[in-house]
Short mmCIF file of C-alpha atoms in Angstrom, two decimals:
data_model
loop_
_atom_site.label_atom_id
_atom_site.label_comp_id
_atom_site.label_asym_id
_atom_site.label_seq_id
_atom_site.Cartn_x
_atom_site.Cartn_y
_atom_site.Cartn_z
CA MET A 1 49.27 -8.41 14.93
CA GLY A 2 47.80 -8.73 11.44
CA SER A 3 44.74 -6.90 10.15
CA PRO A 4 41.33 -8.61 10.58
CA ARG A 5 40.44 -11.03 7.82
CA GLU A 6 37.96 -9.55 5.37
CA THR A 7 34.74 -11.42 4.71
CA PRO A 8 34.08 -12.84 1.24
CA GLU A 9 31.32 -10.23 0.84
CA ALA A 10 33.76 -7.42 1.61
CA LEU A 11 36.30 -8.81 -0.83
CA LYS A 12 33.66 -8.90 -3.58
CA ALA A 13 32.35 -5.39 -2.89
CA PRO A 14 34.81 -3.41 -5.07
CA GLU A 15 34.16 -5.72 -8.02
CA ALA A 16 30.39 -5.46 -7.59
CA LEU A 17 30.51 -1.68 -7.24
CA GLU A 18 32.60 -1.37 -10.38
CA ALA A 19 30.10 -3.50 -12.28
CA LEU A 20 27.17 -1.44 -11.00
CA ARG A 21 28.85 1.79 -12.07
CA GLY A 22 29.62 0.18 -15.41
CA THR A 23 25.89 0.23 -16.20
CA GLY A 24 26.00 4.01 -16.45
CA VAL A 25 23.40 4.38 -13.70
CA THR A 26 24.03 6.88 -10.92
CA ILE A 27 25.32 4.94 -7.89
CA ARG A 28 26.09 6.43 -4.49
CA ASN A 29 27.16 5.05 -1.15
CA ALA A 30 24.25 4.53 1.22
CA GLY A 31 23.80 6.66 4.32
CA PRO A 32 21.94 6.17 7.62
CA ASP A 33 18.71 7.55 6.15
CA ASP A 34 18.69 4.79 3.51
CA ALA A 35 18.24 1.94 6.02
CA VAL A 36 15.26 -0.35 5.46
CA GLY A 37 13.79 -1.66 8.70
CA GLY A 38 17.11 -0.90 10.39
CA VAL A 39 19.10 -2.79 7.73
CA PRO A 40 21.55 -0.48 5.92
CA PRO A 41 22.23 -1.08 2.22
CA ARG A 42 25.72 -0.77 0.75
CA TRP A 43 24.74 1.37 -2.22
CA VAL A 44 21.82 3.31 -3.66
CA ALA A 45 21.07 3.27 -7.40
CA LEU A 46 18.95 5.85 -9.25
CA PRO A 47 17.94 4.34 -12.61
CA GLU A 48 16.03 6.45 -15.13
CA SER A 49 14.53 3.78 -17.38
CA THR A 50 13.42 0.17 -17.56
CA ALA A 51 16.59 -0.64 -19.50
CA GLU A 52 18.75 0.76 -16.71
CA VAL A 53 16.84 -1.24 -14.10
CA ALA A 54 17.40 -4.37 -16.20
CA ALA A 55 21.15 -3.64 -16.36
CA LEU A 56 21.29 -3.22 -12.57
CA MET A 57 19.42 -6.46 -12.01
CA ARG A 58 21.76 -8.39 -14.31
CA VAL A 59 24.75 -7.11 -12.33
CA SER A 60 22.98 -7.90 -9.06
CA ALA A 61 22.32 -11.45 -10.25
CA ALA A 62 25.95 -11.92 -11.31
CA HIS A 63 27.26 -10.71 -7.94
CA ASP A 64 24.47 -12.12 -5.71
CA LEU A 65 23.35 -8.70 -4.49
CA ALA A 66 20.09 -8.41 -2.56
CA VAL A 67 17.89 -5.60 -3.89
CA VAL A 68 15.19 -3.58 -2.15
CA CYS A 69 13.11 -0.94 -3.97
CA ALA A 70 12.03 2.43 -2.56
CA GLY A 71 10.03 5.37 -3.91
CA GLU A 72 9.28 8.27 -1.60
CA GLY A 73 9.82 5.97 1.38
CA THR A 74 6.29 6.48 2.76
CA ARG A 75 5.84 2.71 3.16
CA LEU A 76 9.39 1.51 3.90
CA ASP A 77 8.37 0.80 7.49
CA ARG A 78 5.98 -1.87 6.21
CA GLY A 79 6.98 -5.51 6.32
CA ALA A 80 9.75 -7.27 8.19
CA PRO A 81 13.35 -6.04 7.91
CA PRO A 82 15.09 -7.60 4.89
CA GLU A 83 17.41 -10.51 5.60
CA ARG A 84 20.05 -8.55 3.68
CA CYS A 85 20.14 -5.42 1.55
CA ASP A 86 23.08 -4.72 -0.73
CA LEU A 87 21.45 -2.35 -3.21
CA LEU A 88 18.60 0.08 -2.57
CA LEU A 89 16.97 0.80 -5.92
CA ASP A 90 15.48 4.30 -5.72
CA THR A 91 12.67 4.61 -8.27
CA CYS A 92 12.36 8.40 -8.00
CA CYS A 93 13.76 8.91 -11.51
CA LEU A 94 11.62 6.25 -13.24
CA LEU A 95 9.49 8.76 -15.14
CA LEU A 96 8.34 8.77 -18.73
CA GLY A 97 10.25 11.19 -20.87
CA ASP A 98 7.47 13.32 -22.40
CA GLY A 99 7.78 16.19 -19.93
CA SER A 100 4.66 15.45 -17.89
CA GLY A 101 5.77 11.93 -17.00
CA VAL A 102 2.44 10.61 -18.28
CA GLU A 103 1.23 9.20 -21.59
CA HIS A 104 -2.46 10.03 -21.45
CA SER A 105 -4.94 8.49 -23.89
CA PHE A 106 -7.77 10.87 -23.10
CA GLY A 107 -10.39 9.25 -25.34
CA ASP A 108 -9.71 5.77 -23.94
CA LEU A 109 -9.61 6.89 -20.28
CA VAL A 110 -6.17 5.31 -19.97
CA ALA A 111 -2.82 6.60 -18.70
CA ARG A 112 0.69 5.13 -18.76
CA THR A 113 3.27 6.35 -16.28
CA GLY A 114 6.57 5.44 -14.62
CA ALA A 115 6.84 3.83 -11.21
CA GLY A 116 8.54 6.90 -9.77
CA MET A 117 5.62 9.21 -10.57
CA PRO A 118 4.23 10.79 -7.36
CA LEU A 119 0.49 10.24 -7.04
CA ASP A 120 -0.20 13.92 -6.41
CA ALA A 121 1.72 14.91 -9.55
CA LEU A 122 -0.17 12.30 -11.59
CA ALA A 123 -3.46 13.63 -10.23
CA ALA A 124 -2.54 17.16 -11.29
CA VAL A 125 -1.73 16.08 -14.86
CA LEU A 126 -4.92 14.08 -15.27
CA ALA A 127 -7.10 16.78 -13.66
CA ARG A 128 -6.19 19.21 -16.44
CA ALA A 129 -8.05 16.84 -18.78
CA GLY A 130 -10.95 16.32 -16.36
CA GLN A 131 -9.94 12.78 -15.44
CA GLU A 132 -8.43 10.98 -12.45
CA LEU A 133 -6.92 7.75 -11.17
CA ALA A 134 -9.36 6.78 -8.42
CA LEU A 135 -6.69 5.97 -5.82
CA ASP A 136 -6.41 8.05 -2.68
CA GLY A 137 -2.76 7.47 -1.80
CA VAL A 138 -1.15 7.78 1.61
CA ARG A 139 -2.43 10.85 3.46
CA ARG A 140 -0.55 12.48 6.30
CA ASP A 141 -1.72 15.80 7.69
CA GLY A 142 -3.95 16.27 4.65
CA VAL A 143 -1.12 15.81 2.13
CA VAL A 144 -1.16 12.93 -0.35
CA GLY A 145 2.14 11.09 -0.61
CA GLY A 146 3.53 8.01 -2.28
CA THR A 147 4.45 7.00 -5.81
CA VAL A 148 2.83 4.79 -8.41
CA GLY A 149 5.37 2.03 -7.79
CA GLY A 150 5.03 2.11 -4.02
CA THR A 151 1.24 2.09 -4.23
CA LEU A 152 1.29 -0.97 -6.49
CA ALA A 153 3.95 -2.78 -4.46
CA THR A 154 1.95 -2.48 -1.25
CA GLY A 155 -1.52 -2.69 -2.84
CA ASP A 156 -2.65 0.29 -0.76
CA ALA A 157 -6.16 1.62 -1.35
CA GLY A 158 -7.89 4.47 0.43
CA PRO A 159 -11.53 5.28 1.21
CA ARG A 160 -12.81 5.01 -2.37
CA ARG A 161 -11.94 1.33 -2.57
CA PHE A 162 -15.64 0.74 -1.80
CA ARG A 163 -16.72 1.91 -5.28
CA HIS A 164 -13.58 1.94 -7.42
CA GLY A 165 -11.62 -0.99 -6.02
CA THR A 166 -7.93 -1.40 -5.24
CA PRO A 167 -4.82 -0.70 -7.34
CA ARG A 168 -5.08 -4.25 -8.67
CA ASP A 169 -8.53 -3.44 -10.06
CA LEU A 170 -7.45 -0.24 -11.81
CA LEU A 171 -4.22 -1.59 -13.31
CA ILE A 172 -4.52 -2.83 -16.90
CA GLY A 173 -0.88 -3.08 -17.92
CA VAL A 174 2.52 -3.30 -16.26
CA THR A 175 6.21 -3.48 -17.12
CA VAL A 176 8.42 -5.32 -14.65
CA VAL A 177 12.06 -6.32 -14.41
CA LEU A 178 12.69 -9.75 -12.93
CA ALA A 179 15.52 -10.74 -10.60
CA ASP A 180 17.74 -11.89 -13.48
CA GLY A 181 17.23 -8.69 -15.49
CA THR A 182 14.52 -10.04 -17.80
CA VAL A 183 11.99 -7.37 -18.84
CA ALA A 184 8.38 -8.59 -18.91
CA VAL A 185 5.28 -6.74 -20.11
CA SER A 186 1.71 -7.72 -19.31
CA GLY A 187 -1.57 -6.15 -20.43
CA GLY A 188 -1.74 -3.13 -22.69
CA ASN A 189 -2.94 0.42 -23.21
CA VAL A 190 -6.63 -0.34 -23.72
CA VAL A 191 -9.09 -1.64 -21.17
CA LYS A 192 -10.28 -4.53 -23.35
CA ASN A 193 -6.79 -6.04 -23.72
CA VAL A 194 -6.77 -9.27 -21.70
CA ALA A 195 -4.14 -11.19 -23.63
CA GLY A 196 -1.22 -12.79 -21.84
CA TYR A 197 -0.39 -13.60 -18.24
CA ASP A 198 -1.55 -10.92 -15.82
CA LEU A 199 1.68 -9.95 -14.09
CA GLY A 200 0.00 -6.81 -12.80
CA LYS A 201 -2.28 -8.66 -10.44
CA LEU A 202 0.58 -10.91 -9.35
CA PHE A 203 3.05 -8.10 -8.62
CA THR A 204 0.54 -5.74 -6.97
CA GLY A 205 0.82 -6.20 -3.23
CA SER A 206 3.96 -8.37 -3.47
CA TYR A 207 6.12 -5.82 -1.58
CA GLY A 208 8.94 -5.96 -4.14
CA THR A 209 9.65 -9.66 -3.54
CA LEU A 210 9.10 -10.78 -7.15
CA GLY A 211 10.78 -8.04 -9.19
CA VAL A 212 10.78 -4.32 -9.93
CA ILE A 213 7.71 -2.54 -11.30
CA THR A 214 8.96 0.16 -13.70
CA GLU A 215 5.86 1.28 -15.64
CA ALA A 216 2.11 0.98 -15.19
CA VAL A 217 -0.99 1.52 -17.30
CA PHE A 218 -4.22 2.44 -15.51
CA ARG A 219 -7.84 2.85 -16.44
CA LEU A 220 -9.17 6.23 -15.40
CA HIS A 221 -12.45 7.82 -14.36
CA PRO A 222 -13.95 11.23 -15.16
CA LEU A 223 -13.06 13.73 -12.47
CA SER A 224 -16.09 14.35 -10.26
CA ALA A 225 -17.62 17.76 -10.78
CA ASP A 226 -18.99 17.80 -7.25
CA ARG A 227 -18.43 16.03 -3.94
CA ARG A 228 -20.28 15.95 -0.66
CA TRP A 229 -19.62 14.24 2.66
CA ALA A 230 -22.45 13.17 4.94
CA GLY A 231 -21.81 11.93 8.45
CA VAL A 232 -23.39 10.89 11.73
CA SER A 233 -22.33 9.54 15.13
CA PRO A 234 -24.62 6.57 15.79
CA PRO A 235 -24.94 4.45 18.92
CA ALA A 236 -22.36 1.67 18.72
CA ALA A 237 -25.04 -1.03 18.68
CA ALA A 238 -26.65 0.59 15.62
CA LEU A 239 -23.43 0.58 13.59
CA PRO A 240 -24.09 -2.68 11.66
CA ALA A 241 -27.57 -1.59 10.59
CA LEU A 242 -26.36 1.87 9.53
CA VAL A 243 -23.46 0.55 7.47
CA ALA A 244 -25.68 -2.04 5.78
CA GLU A 245 -28.21 0.65 4.89
CA LEU A 246 -25.55 2.97 3.49
CA ALA A 247 -23.83 0.23 1.48
CA SER A 248 -27.07 -0.65 -0.30
CA SER A 249 -28.27 2.93 -0.70
CA GLN A 250 -29.45 4.18 -4.09
CA ALA A 251 -27.35 7.28 -3.40
CA GLU A 252 -24.37 5.17 -4.53
CA PRO A 253 -21.67 6.31 -2.09
CA SER A 254 -18.05 6.14 -3.23
CA ALA A 255 -16.77 5.53 0.29
CA ILE A 256 -18.12 4.66 3.74
CA GLU A 257 -15.55 5.42 6.43
CA LEU A 258 -15.42 4.91 10.17
CA ASP A 259 -13.59 6.98 12.77
CA TRP A 260 -13.75 5.49 16.27
CA PRO A 261 -11.15 6.85 18.71
CA ASP A 262 -12.30 4.51 21.49
CA PRO A 263 -14.25 1.35 20.55
CA ALA A 264 -14.32 0.33 24.21
CA GLY A 265 -16.51 3.24 25.20
CA GLY A 266 -16.51 6.25 22.87
CA ALA A 267 -18.92 7.12 20.07
CA PRO A 268 -18.12 6.15 16.46
CA THR A 269 -18.48 8.49 13.50
CA VAL A 270 -19.54 7.18 10.09
CA CYS A 271 -18.94 9.39 7.07
CA VAL A 272 -20.01 8.83 3.46
CA LEU A 273 -18.59 10.36 0.27
CA LEU A 274 -20.95 11.17 -2.62
CA GLU A 275 -19.41 12.08 -5.99
CA GLY A 276 -20.63 13.23 -9.38
CA VAL A 277 -24.02 14.24 -10.68
CA ALA A 278 -26.38 15.70 -8.07
CA ALA A 279 -23.95 14.90 -5.25
CA GLY A 280 -25.55 17.59 -3.09
CA ALA A 281 -29.08 16.30 -3.53
CA ARG A 282 -27.99 12.71 -2.93
CA ALA A 283 -26.14 13.77 0.22
CA GLU A 284 -29.23 15.53 1.55
CA ALA A 285 -31.31 12.42 0.88
CA LEU A 286 -28.77 10.36 2.83
CA ARG A 287 -28.79 12.86 5.67
CA ALA A 288 -32.53 12.40 6.02
CA SER A 289 -32.12 8.64 6.47
CA MET A 290 -29.01 8.99 8.66
CA ASP A 291 -30.92 11.27 11.03
CA ALA A 292 -32.58 8.13 12.37
CA TYR A 293 -29.20 7.22 13.92
CA GLY A 294 -28.26 10.63 15.33
CA THR A 295 -27.86 14.24 14.19
CA ALA A 296 -26.49 13.91 10.67
CA TRP A 297 -24.56 16.58 8.75
CA VAL A 298 -23.53 17.36 5.17
CA SER A 299 -20.42 19.24 4.07
CA SER A 300 -18.58 20.12 0.88
CA ASP A 301 -15.31 19.49 2.73
CA ALA A 302 -13.97 16.18 3.98
CA PRO A 303 -13.57 15.79 7.75
CA ALA A 304 -10.00 16.36 8.92
CA TRP A 305 -9.51 12.64 9.62
CA TRP A 306 -10.66 11.47 6.18
CA GLY A 307 -8.17 9.02 4.66
CA GLU A 308 -5.66 9.63 7.47
CA SER A 309 -4.07 6.88 9.52
CA PRO A 310 -5.29 6.79 13.15
CA GLY A 311 -1.64 6.70 14.25
CA GLU A 312 1.88 6.03 13.02
CA GLU A 313 4.06 4.52 15.76
CA VAL A 314 2.12 1.30 16.53
CA LEU A 315 -0.25 0.56 13.66
CA ALA A 316 -2.07 -2.59 12.56
CA GLU A 317 -4.59 -3.43 9.85
CA VAL A 318 -7.58 -5.73 10.21
CA ARG A 319 -9.28 -7.35 7.21
CA VAL A 320 -12.39 -9.49 7.51
CA PRO A 321 -15.40 -10.26 5.29
CA PRO A 322 -17.66 -7.17 5.23
CA ALA A 323 -20.40 -8.87 7.26
CA ALA A 324 -17.89 -9.48 10.07
CA ALA A 325 -16.78 -5.86 10.50
CA TYR A 326 -18.72 -5.25 13.71
CA PRO A 327 -17.71 -8.56 15.37
CA ALA A 328 -14.12 -7.69 14.47
CA LEU A 329 -14.47 -4.31 16.16
CA HIS A 330 -15.92 -6.03 19.20
CA ALA A 331 -12.91 -8.38 19.29
CA VAL A 332 -10.57 -5.38 19.22
CA ALA A 333 -12.43 -3.56 22.00
CA ALA A 334 -12.55 -6.71 24.15
CA ARG A 335 -8.75 -6.68 24.47
CA GLY A 336 -8.97 -3.75 26.85
CA LEU A 337 -6.29 -1.56 25.27
CA PRO A 338 -7.03 2.07 24.29
CA VAL A 339 -7.11 1.53 20.54
CA SER A 340 -8.11 4.08 17.90
CA VAL A 341 -9.83 2.66 14.80
CA ARG A 342 -10.27 4.22 11.37
CA GLY A 343 -10.93 2.88 7.90
CA SER A 344 -13.28 1.49 5.29
CA VAL A 345 -15.99 -0.06 7.40
CA ALA A 346 -18.18 -1.25 4.51
CA SER A 347 -15.18 -2.99 2.93
CA ALA A 348 -14.04 -4.17 6.38
CA VAL A 349 -10.46 -2.90 6.03
CA LEU A 350 -9.67 -1.08 9.27
CA ARG A 351 -6.53 0.46 10.73
CA LEU A 352 -5.82 0.21 14.47
CA ALA A 353 -3.47 2.54 16.32
CA LEU A 354 -2.21 1.46 19.71
CA PRO A 355 -0.91 4.17 22.05
CA PRO A 356 2.80 5.05 21.95
CA GLY A 357 4.63 3.38 24.78
CA THR A 358 2.60 0.16 24.58
CA GLY A 359 4.61 -2.54 26.37
CA GLU A 360 5.86 -5.74 24.81
CA ALA A 361 3.54 -8.00 26.77
CA GLU A 362 0.49 -5.83 26.03
CA PHE A 363 1.36 -5.63 22.34
CA THR A 364 2.03 -9.34 21.95
CA GLY A 365 -1.14 -10.27 23.84
CA PHE A 366 -3.21 -7.87 21.75
CA VAL A 367 -1.90 -9.09 18.38
CA THR A 368 -2.12 -12.77 19.31
CA GLY A 369 -5.55 -12.49 20.87
CA VAL A 370 -7.14 -10.46 18.07
CA ARG A 371 -5.71 -12.83 15.46
CA GLU A 372 -7.27 -15.79 17.25
CA ASP A 373 -10.65 -14.03 17.34
CA LEU A 374 -10.47 -12.94 13.71
CA ALA A 375 -9.53 -16.41 12.47
CA SER A 376 -13.05 -17.62 13.30
CA LEU A 377 -14.42 -14.68 11.29
CA GLY A 378 -12.33 -15.48 8.22
CA GLY A 379 -9.99 -12.53 8.68
CA GLY A 380 -6.59 -11.54 9.97
CA LEU A 381 -4.39 -8.79 11.37
CA THR A 382 -1.20 -7.34 9.90
CA VAL A 383 1.25 -5.22 11.89
CA LEU A 384 2.02 -2.26 9.61
CA ALA A 385 4.32 -0.31 11.90
CA ALA A 386 5.86 -0.82 15.33
CA PRO A 387 9.09 0.02 17.13
CA PRO A 388 11.74 -2.69 16.63
CA GLU A 389 11.43 -3.95 20.21
CA LEU A 390 7.74 -4.66 19.61
CA ALA A 391 7.87 -5.80 15.99
CA ARG A 392 10.36 -8.57 16.69
CA GLU A 393 8.00 -10.11 19.25
CA VAL A 394 5.38 -11.13 16.65
CA ASP A 395 5.03 -12.25 13.06
CA ARG A 396 4.07 -9.01 11.32
CA TRP A 397 1.92 -10.78 8.75
CA GLY A 398 0.31 -13.61 10.68
CA PRO A 399 -0.78 -16.95 9.20
CA SER A 400 -1.81 -17.27 5.56
CA GLY A 401 -3.62 -20.16 3.93
CA ALA A 402 -2.01 -19.24 0.60
CA LEU A 403 1.56 -19.44 1.89
CA GLY A 404 2.42 -22.62 -0.01
CA LEU A 405 1.35 -21.10 -3.32
CA MET A 406 3.14 -17.84 -2.54
CA ARG A 407 6.38 -19.67 -1.87
CA ARG A 408 6.11 -21.49 -5.19
CA VAL A 409 5.58 -18.18 -6.98
CA LYS A 410 8.59 -16.69 -5.17
CA GLU A 411 10.72 -19.67 -6.22
CA ARG A 412 9.58 -19.24 -9.81
CA PHE A 413 10.36 -15.52 -10.06
CA ASP A 414 13.25 -15.15 -7.61
CA PRO A 415 14.91 -18.52 -6.97
CA GLY A 416 18.01 -16.81 -5.54
CA ARG A 417 15.97 -14.93 -2.90
CA ARG A 418 17.53 -11.60 -3.81
CA MET A 419 14.40 -9.43 -4.11
CA SER A 420 13.52 -7.93 -0.70
CA PRO A 421 14.33 -11.26 0.99
CA GLY A 422 12.34 -11.93 4.14
CA ARG A 423 10.10 -8.86 3.88
CA PHE A 424 6.81 -10.55 3.04
CA VAL A 425 4.44 -13.21 4.39
CA GLY A 426 6.13 -16.30 5.80
CA GLY A 427 9.59 -14.75 5.40
CA ILE A 428 9.31 -14.72 1.58
#
């Protein structure tokens, strides 16, 4: 009996691997830990520069290889599994070559760095000059994780989004490599540079479906000399009034966060971050007004839950217009599942953790029902993480009114559907 017939993909693999290694980039065979959403890649590449990424993408285009990018892997569970994954492009070595990994224009409050730069390492470099990138990163057990590239690709923003905005707002320049290996640069190294097409805003939050971000230029802020947190546990019915008062306060909070382990019956906690000049005095002034809603407190340390996800195994994110935050919370509680909620209540970006072991019917009913309720509020729900048996029961992203435009953009930048195919909204 003859040997099984090899697939065309298998027959092409040696030729593609030889071409990848011909770029001079380190290439290794993928292992079980390299799988993306359960889909194993064939190979892992570790480029060290934009030029090397461009060489890899030209080979991938010539051999029709599907490419998925990864940094520290803190967000690889986001999005749907890729339709295929031939090459995992590990950005860990995409660092600038000046020793620190950062080109820091201190006087301009601007920094340029590689996509592989860890956010905590970037923070340490900038702190030595009394400056910071006002992004909080992914926090787990009090430790900040994630890289510059991963943060931009997912568009993640932490508690301080209320004052400082999202990665898209802080990004002023970007270098990307397109699916065919073309290198494109948008923006510049000074805040006032607005010339050219803003690829940064387009690529931020695109989950690697348009190309590879290799370098980024950010505007910075002075590092706060002092910080205080003020918090209170108000009655649930008083939450809208409290948040509205805090958001308009002359104390100018940098963040207004909610921790609510049980919206169906438990008490919420609202915590505010004050930064900069007279942070202590401003926090005390806020405490005096917050005392009307309960026994308020002030601390020089963040609460243990600050910036942390409410859970990891079954996690969703709700986004609605800020005025609809409380109705959205009511819609979540009305589903009857024990859900823990945490997030930026004034910005109305909230994370929901369902208990481990949630059944398929419960999960599907919850996601579908909450989405229906949020649609009338102008918002939506995204499933960030779930076991495979749950995730396949729903559309992770939900409906999007911009899907037609997004598909046209995808066709323009990646007509061959080789960049993280199927990972994003509508199967893009």
